[in-house]
Coordinates of C-alpha atoms in Angstrom, one line a residue:
X229 CA 244.9 184.9 -30.9
X230 CA 242.3 183.8 -28.8
X231 CA 241.2 180.4 -29.9
X232 CA 237.6 179.5 -30.1
X233 CA 236.2 176.1 -31.0
X234 CA 236.0 175.2 -34.5
X235 CA 233.0 176.5 -36.1
X236 CA 231.4 173.5 -36.6
X237 CA 231.8 172.2 -33.1
X238 CA 229.9 175.8 -32.2
X239 CA 227.0 175.3 -34.0
X240 CA 227.2 171.4 -32.8
X241 CA 226.8 172.7 -28.9
X242 CA 224.4 176.0 -29.8
X243 CA 222.3 173.3 -31.4
X244 CA 222.3 170.8 -28.8
X245 CA 221.2 172.9 -25.9
X246 CA 217.4 173.2 -26.0
X247 CA 215.3 176.9 -26.3
X248 CA 212.0 176.4 -27.6
X249 CA 209.8 179.8 -26.8
X250 CA 206.1 179.4 -27.4
X251 CA 202.8 180.7 -26.1
X252 CA 202.0 177.2 -24.5
X253 CA 203.7 176.6 -21.4
X254 CA 204.5 173.0 -22.2
X255 CA 207.0 173.6 -24.7
X256 CA 208.1 177.6 -23.3
X257 CA 212.1 176.5 -22.2
X258 CA 214.5 178.7 -20.4
X259 CA 217.3 180.5 -23.0
X260 CA 219.7 181.5 -20.8
X261 CA 222.2 178.0 -21.1
X262 CA 222.4 179.7 -24.8
X263 CA 223.5 182.7 -24.0
X264 CA 226.0 181.4 -21.0
X265 CA 227.4 179.6 -23.6
X266 CA 227.8 182.0 -25.9
X267 CA 228.9 184.8 -22.9
X268 CA 232.1 181.9 -22.3
X269 CA 233.0 181.7 -26.2
X270 CA 232.9 185.9 -26.1
X271 CA 235.1 186.5 -23.0
X272 CA 237.7 184.0 -24.8
X273 CA 238.0 186.7 -26.8
X274 CA 238.1 189.0 -24.2
X275 CA 234.9 191.1 -24.8
X276 CA 232.9 192.8 -22.3
X277 CA 230.0 190.7 -21.6
X278 CA 226.4 191.6 -20.0
X279 CA 223.7 189.0 -19.3
X280 CA 220.8 190.7 -19.1
X281 CA 217.3 189.9 -17.5
X282 CA 213.6 189.8 -19.9
X283 CA 211.5 188.5 -17.3
X284 CA 210.6 188.9 -14.1
X285 CA 210.8 184.7 -13.8
X286 CA 214.5 184.7 -14.5
X287 CA 214.3 182.1 -17.3
X288 CA 214.5 184.5 -20.1
X289 CA 218.0 186.5 -21.2
X290 CA 219.4 188.4 -23.3
X291 CA 223.3 188.7 -24.2
X292 CA 225.1 191.5 -24.9
X293 CA 228.9 191.5 -26.1
X294 CA 231.1 194.3 -27.3
X295 CA 234.5 194.1 -28.7
X296 CA 236.7 197.6 -29.4
X297 CA 236.7 200.7 -27.6
X298 CA 234.3 203.7 -28.3
X299 CA 230.8 204.1 -29.7
X300 CA 229.2 202.3 -32.8
X301 CA 230.8 200.3 -34.7
X302 CA 228.7 197.1 -36.0
X303 CA 226.3 195.2 -34.4
X304 CA 225.8 191.3 -35.4
X305 CA 222.4 190.1 -33.5
X306 CA 220.0 187.5 -34.0
X307 CA 217.5 185.1 -31.1
X308 CA 218.4 182.4 -29.2
X309 CA 215.2 180.8 -29.3
X310 CA 213.4 178.3 -31.5
X311 CA 210.2 177.2 -32.5
X312 CA 208.7 174.0 -31.3
X313 CA 209.4 170.8 -33.2
X314 CA 207.7 168.0 -34.4
X315 CA 208.6 165.2 -32.7
X316 CA 209.1 161.8 -34.6
X317 CA 208.8 163.7 -38.1
X318 CA 212.7 164.8 -38.4
X319 CA 214.9 162.2 -40.0
X320 CA 217.6 162.8 -37.2
X321 CA 217.7 164.0 -33.5
X322 CA 216.6 168.2 -33.9
X323 CA 219.5 168.4 -30.9
X324 CA 222.2 166.5 -32.8
X325 CA 224.3 168.8 -35.8
X326 CA 224.0 166.0 -38.1
X327 CA 225.7 165.7 -41.7
X328 CA 224.3 164.8 -45.0
X329 CA 224.2 165.6 -48.6
X330 CA 226.1 168.5 -48.3
X331 CA 224.0 170.2 -45.3
X332 CA 223.6 170.6 -41.8
X333 CA 220.7 169.3 -40.3
X334 CA 220.1 170.6 -36.7
X335 CA 216.9 172.6 -34.9
X336 CA 218.2 176.1 -35.0
X337 CA 221.2 175.6 -37.5
X338 CA 219.0 177.7 -39.9
X339 CA 217.2 179.6 -37.8
X340 CA 219.6 181.2 -36.3
X341 CA 221.7 179.8 -34.2
X342 CA 224.6 178.9 -36.8
X343 CA 224.8 182.9 -37.5
X344 CA 226.2 183.2 -33.5
X345 CA 229.2 180.5 -34.5
X346 CA 229.8 182.5 -37.6
X347 CA 229.9 185.7 -36.2
X348 CA 232.3 185.1 -33.6
X349 CA 234.3 182.9 -36.2
X350 CA 234.5 185.8 -38.4
X351 CA 235.0 188.3 -35.5
X352 CA 238.1 186.6 -33.6
X353 CA 240.6 187.3 -36.4
X354 CA 240.3 191.1 -36.8
X355 CA 240.3 191.4 -32.9
X356 CA 243.4 193.2 -32.5
X357 CA 242.7 195.4 -35.6
X358 CA 239.2 197.2 -34.2
X359 CA 238.9 200.7 -34.6
X360 CA 235.5 200.5 -33.8
X361 CA 233.4 198.5 -31.9
X362 CA 231.6 195.2 -33.1
X363 CA 229.0 194.0 -30.8
X364 CA 227.1 190.7 -30.3
X365 CA 223.7 190.9 -29.6
X366 CA 221.3 187.8 -28.7
X367 CA 217.9 187.8 -27.9
X368 CA 215.4 185.8 -26.3
X369 CA 211.5 184.9 -27.6
X370 CA 211.6 186.5 -30.7
X371 CA 209.4 183.3 -31.8
X372 CA 206.7 184.3 -29.7
X373 CA 206.8 187.3 -28.3
X374 CA 209.3 189.7 -29.2
X375 CA 210.3 190.2 -25.5
X376 CA 213.9 190.2 -25.8
X377 CA 213.7 193.2 -28.5
X378 CA 211.4 194.9 -26.8
X379 CA 213.1 194.9 -23.3
X380 CA 216.5 196.2 -25.3
X381 CA 214.6 198.8 -26.8
X382 CA 213.7 199.8 -23.3
X383 CA 217.0 201.2 -22.7
X384 CA 217.2 203.4 -25.3
X385 CA 220.7 203.0 -26.3
X386 CA 222.7 203.1 -29.7
X387 CA 224.0 199.7 -30.2
X388 CA 225.9 200.4 -33.1
X389 CA 225.9 202.5 -36.2
X390 CA 225.2 199.4 -38.5
X391 CA 223.0 196.3 -37.4
X392 CA 223.2 192.9 -39.3
X393 CA 220.6 190.4 -38.0
X394 CA 221.5 187.1 -39.5
X395 CA 217.7 185.2 -40.1
X396 CA 217.7 183.4 -43.0
X397 CA 217.6 185.2 -46.5
X398 CA 219.2 183.1 -49.0
X399 CA 222.2 185.3 -48.4
X400 CA 220.5 188.3 -50.2
X401 CA 220.0 191.6 -48.1
X402 CA 216.1 192.7 -46.9
X403 CA 215.5 196.0 -46.2
X404 CA 212.3 195.9 -46.1
X405 CA 209.6 193.5 -44.5
X406 CA 206.0 193.5 -43.1
X407 CA 204.6 194.1 -39.9
X408 CA 202.3 192.1 -38.0
X409 CA 199.6 192.6 -35.8
X410 CA 196.8 190.0 -34.1
X411 CA 194.0 191.4 -32.3
X412 CA 190.7 190.3 -31.0
X413 CA 187.3 191.8 -31.4
X414 CA 184.5 190.7 -28.9
X415 CA 181.0 191.9 -29.0
X416 CA 178.6 191.5 -25.8
X417 CA 174.9 191.5 -26.8
X418 CA 172.1 190.5 -24.7
X419 CA 170.6 186.4 -24.9
X420 CA 166.7 186.0 -25.5
X421 CA 164.3 183.8 -27.4
X422 CA 164.9 183.8 -31.1
X423 CA 161.2 183.9 -31.7
X424 CA 161.2 186.9 -29.6
X425 CA 164.6 189.1 -31.2
X426 CA 163.4 192.7 -30.3
X427 CA 164.2 191.6 -26.6
X428 CA 167.3 190.2 -27.0
X429 CA 170.7 192.3 -28.8
X430 CA 172.5 189.2 -31.4
X431 CA 176.1 189.5 -30.8
X432 CA 176.2 187.8 -34.2
X433 CA 174.5 190.2 -36.3
X434 CA 176.3 192.7 -35.0
X435 CA 179.8 190.7 -36.2
X436 CA 178.6 190.4 -39.2
X437 CA 178.7 194.1 -39.7
X438 CA 181.6 193.9 -38.2
X439 CA 183.5 191.5 -40.5
X440 CA 181.6 194.0 -43.9
X441 CA 183.4 196.8 -41.7
X442 CA 187.0 195.2 -41.9
X443 CA 186.7 194.0 -45.7
X444 CA 185.9 197.3 -46.2
X445 CA 188.6 198.8 -45.1
X446 CA 191.3 196.3 -46.4
X447 CA 190.3 197.3 -49.8
X448 CA 191.1 200.9 -49.1
X449 CA 194.4 199.9 -47.8
X450 CA 195.2 198.2 -50.6
X451 CA 195.4 201.3 -52.6
X452 CA 196.5 203.5 -50.0
X453 CA 199.4 201.7 -49.0
X454 CA 200.5 199.3 -52.0
X455 CA 204.2 198.6 -52.6
X456 CA 204.8 196.6 -55.7
X457 CA 208.6 195.7 -54.1
X458 CA 206.4 193.3 -52.2
X459 CA 205.5 189.6 -53.4
X460 CA 201.9 190.5 -52.2
X461 CA 202.2 194.3 -53.0
X462 CA 199.7 195.6 -50.1
X463 CA 198.6 195.2 -46.6
X464 CA 196.3 191.8 -45.9
X465 CA 193.8 191.3 -43.1
X466 CA 193.2 187.6 -42.4
X467 CA 189.7 186.6 -40.8
X468 CA 191.2 183.8 -38.8
X469 CA 188.8 182.6 -36.2
X470 CA 185.2 183.2 -34.6
X471 CA 183.4 181.9 -31.5
X472 CA 179.7 183.1 -30.7
X473 CA 176.5 181.4 -29.7
X474 CA 175.5 178.5 -27.6
X475 CA 171.8 177.1 -29.4
X476 CA 170.1 177.8 -32.9
X477 CA 167.3 178.8 -31.1
X478 CA 168.9 181.4 -28.4
X479 CA 169.5 185.0 -29.6
X480 CA 173.2 185.0 -29.5
X481 CA 174.6 187.0 -26.7
X482 CA 178.3 186.8 -27.1
X483 CA 180.8 186.6 -30.2
X484 CA 184.4 186.7 -30.4
X485 CA 186.4 187.5 -33.6
X486 CA 190.1 187.0 -34.2
X487 CA 192.5 188.2 -37.2
X488 CA 196.0 189.3 -38.1
X489 CA 197.1 192.6 -40.3
X490 CA 200.6 192.2 -42.4
X491 CA 201.4 195.6 -41.8
X492 CA 203.2 197.5 -45.3
X493 CA 206.1 199.9 -44.5
X494 CA 204.6 203.4 -43.6
X495 CA 201.4 202.0 -41.7
X496 CA 201.7 201.9 -38.1
X497 CA 200.1 200.0 -35.9
X498 CA 198.2 202.3 -33.5
X499 CA 196.9 204.2 -36.7
X500 CA 195.2 200.7 -38.1
X501 CA 193.6 199.9 -34.6
X502 CA 192.6 203.4 -34.4
X503 CA 190.4 203.2 -38.2
X504 CA 189.0 199.7 -36.9
X505 CA 188.0 200.8 -33.3
X506 CA 186.0 204.0 -35.0
X507 CA 184.6 201.8 -37.3
X508 CA 183.2 199.6 -33.9
X509 CA 182.2 202.5 -32.6
X510 CA 179.2 203.4 -35.6
X511 CA 178.2 199.3 -35.5
X512 CA 178.0 199.7 -31.4
X513 CA 175.8 202.4 -31.4
X514 CA 173.4 200.6 -34.7
X515 CA 172.8 197.4 -32.7
X516 CA 173.0 198.3 -29.0
X517 CA 175.6 196.0 -28.1
X518 CA 179.2 196.4 -26.5
X519 CA 182.1 196.4 -28.8
X520 CA 185.7 195.6 -27.4
X521 CA 189.1 195.5 -29.4
X522 CA 191.3 193.3 -27.3
X523 CA 195.7 192.9 -29.3
X524 CA 196.3 189.4 -28.6
X525 CA 200.3 190.6 -28.5
X526 CA 202.1 193.7 -29.0
X527 CA 203.0 193.1 -32.3
X528 CA 206.0 194.0 -34.8
X529 CA 206.0 197.3 -37.1
X530 CA 206.9 197.0 -40.5
X531 CA 210.6 197.3 -41.2
X532 CA 212.1 199.8 -44.1
X533 CA 215.7 200.9 -44.6
X534 CA 216.9 203.6 -47.4
X535 CA 218.0 201.6 -50.6
X536 CA 221.1 204.6 -50.6
X537 CA 222.1 203.7 -47.3
X538 CA 225.7 202.7 -46.8
X539 CA 225.1 199.4 -45.1
X540 CA 222.8 198.3 -48.0
X541 CA 225.2 199.1 -50.6
X542 CA 227.5 197.0 -49.2
X543 CA 225.6 194.2 -48.5
X544 CA 224.4 194.0 -51.6
X545 CA 228.1 194.8 -53.6
X546 CA 229.2 191.9 -51.4
X547 CA 226.3 189.3 -51.9
X548 CA 226.0 190.4 -55.9
X549 CA 222.3 190.8 -54.9
X550 CA 220.0 193.5 -55.1
X551 CA 218.3 194.4 -51.5
X552 CA 214.9 193.3 -51.2
X553 CA 211.3 192.4 -49.0
X554 CA 210.1 189.5 -47.1
X555 CA 206.3 188.8 -45.5
X556 CA 208.1 187.3 -42.1
X557 CA 208.7 189.7 -39.4
X558 CA 211.8 190.0 -38.0
X559 CA 213.5 192.0 -34.8
X560 CA 214.7 194.6 -37.1
X561 CA 212.4 197.4 -36.9
X562 CA 213.2 197.5 -32.7
X563 CA 216.9 198.4 -33.9
X564 CA 215.7 201.0 -36.7
X565 CA 214.0 202.7 -33.9
X566 CA 217.2 203.8 -32.0
X567 CA 218.6 204.8 -35.8
X568 CA 220.9 202.2 -36.6
X569 CA 221.0 201.5 -40.5
X570 CA 219.9 197.6 -40.6
X571 CA 219.9 195.0 -42.8
X572 CA 218.4 191.3 -42.5
X573 CA 221.0 189.0 -43.9
X574 CA 221.8 185.3 -43.4
X575 CA 223.1 182.0 -44.7
X576 CA 219.7 179.9 -44.3
X577 CA 216.5 179.8 -46.4
X578 CA 213.5 180.8 -45.1
X579 CA 211.8 177.5 -46.2
X580 CA 213.6 175.6 -44.1
X581 CA 212.5 177.4 -40.8
X582 CA 210.1 176.1 -38.6
X583 CA 210.0 172.4 -40.6
X584 CA 211.1 169.3 -39.7
X585 CA 214.7 168.5 -41.1
X586 CA 215.5 172.4 -41.2
X587 CA 218.9 172.6 -42.3
X588 CA 221.5 174.9 -43.8
X589 CA 223.7 174.2 -47.0
X590 CA 227.5 173.6 -46.3
X591 CA 228.4 176.0 -49.5
X592 CA 226.4 179.3 -47.8
X593 CA 229.1 178.7 -45.0
X594 CA 232.0 180.0 -46.7
X595 CA 230.3 182.8 -48.2
X596 CA 228.7 184.1 -45.1
X597 CA 232.0 184.0 -43.1
X598 CA 233.9 185.9 -45.7
X599 CA 230.4 188.6 -45.6
X600 CA 231.1 188.8 -42.2
X601 CA 234.9 189.2 -42.2
X602 CA 234.6 191.8 -44.8
X603 CA 231.8 193.9 -43.4
X604 CA 233.9 193.7 -40.1
X605 CA 236.9 195.5 -42.5
X606 CA 235.2 197.6 -43.9
X607 CA 233.2 199.4 -40.5
X608 CA 235.2 198.8 -37.4
X609 CA 239.2 198.1 -39.2

């Protein structure tokens, strides 16, 4: 049987490799060293390994490693990047795995480098017996743009029949989560002296109507897309920040509002944007201004897997927990678009993700290993 390093050693090595993903260039780092280390271990197991570039700069990469022959089978997926860390706020080095109080601490140990080590350790003993393939997929930039997952989807390839994404869910199978879009609305009017309002076109006054319109749309969505399975059982729209004008005695020429929408399952991003654009056109005509909507990033669709799907039922049985929902977004909708039954399920807790002293409890490791081994046995042996 091929031999991997010990589980703790693999997690220690992954944590030690910085792979911060950020929209701020001063924080952003390449994830290539992480996928190369994973590739080495996959090659040790005799897997068919491909490193796939994500961007033209060549510093962001995906890994697709397949064990076994044929099509379909099980995909174990996740992201190799981490969020930035608060320097000085940790009680230990973020890049050195440390153990205390029955927990492993380290940047990414929970969200979600630790999952890759568990997946490989669970796969190794099953390699001689595979009847269906097991594929490990490791992506780039989930924490900032989801570009790694987007790039995979461009190939329109079915990587497997079943996908488990090892995000921190507290060992509870997740079959639904909200999506997210972040947009900016900019109003361009005409400046002038505040004592002569008829000579200008006040962008702030037009923006007031924009915000009223957004709040009215939000109220209509509450009834249209209500889903009691979520802690917040309706879509949210947050008016996040606004900038406009330059002096109290000048008619405001330009104003920009930025907001986010948390999308419920069955609530397509473009439908939401089209509804907003429709409202903006009438406001622009009323105030004789120009209004433009600009996406701040491509957004992530909501995710929903059937409650009676085979993968959901198996994961519920193995964990002893009913499938549920989360408010945060994952790469699940990208895999779902390719037709795979998809569940988000991992050993960490979301409360520990993106925090100083990020950790995973050691008592979660054996049951997660057992769960992965059983998934491989039922779906691929």
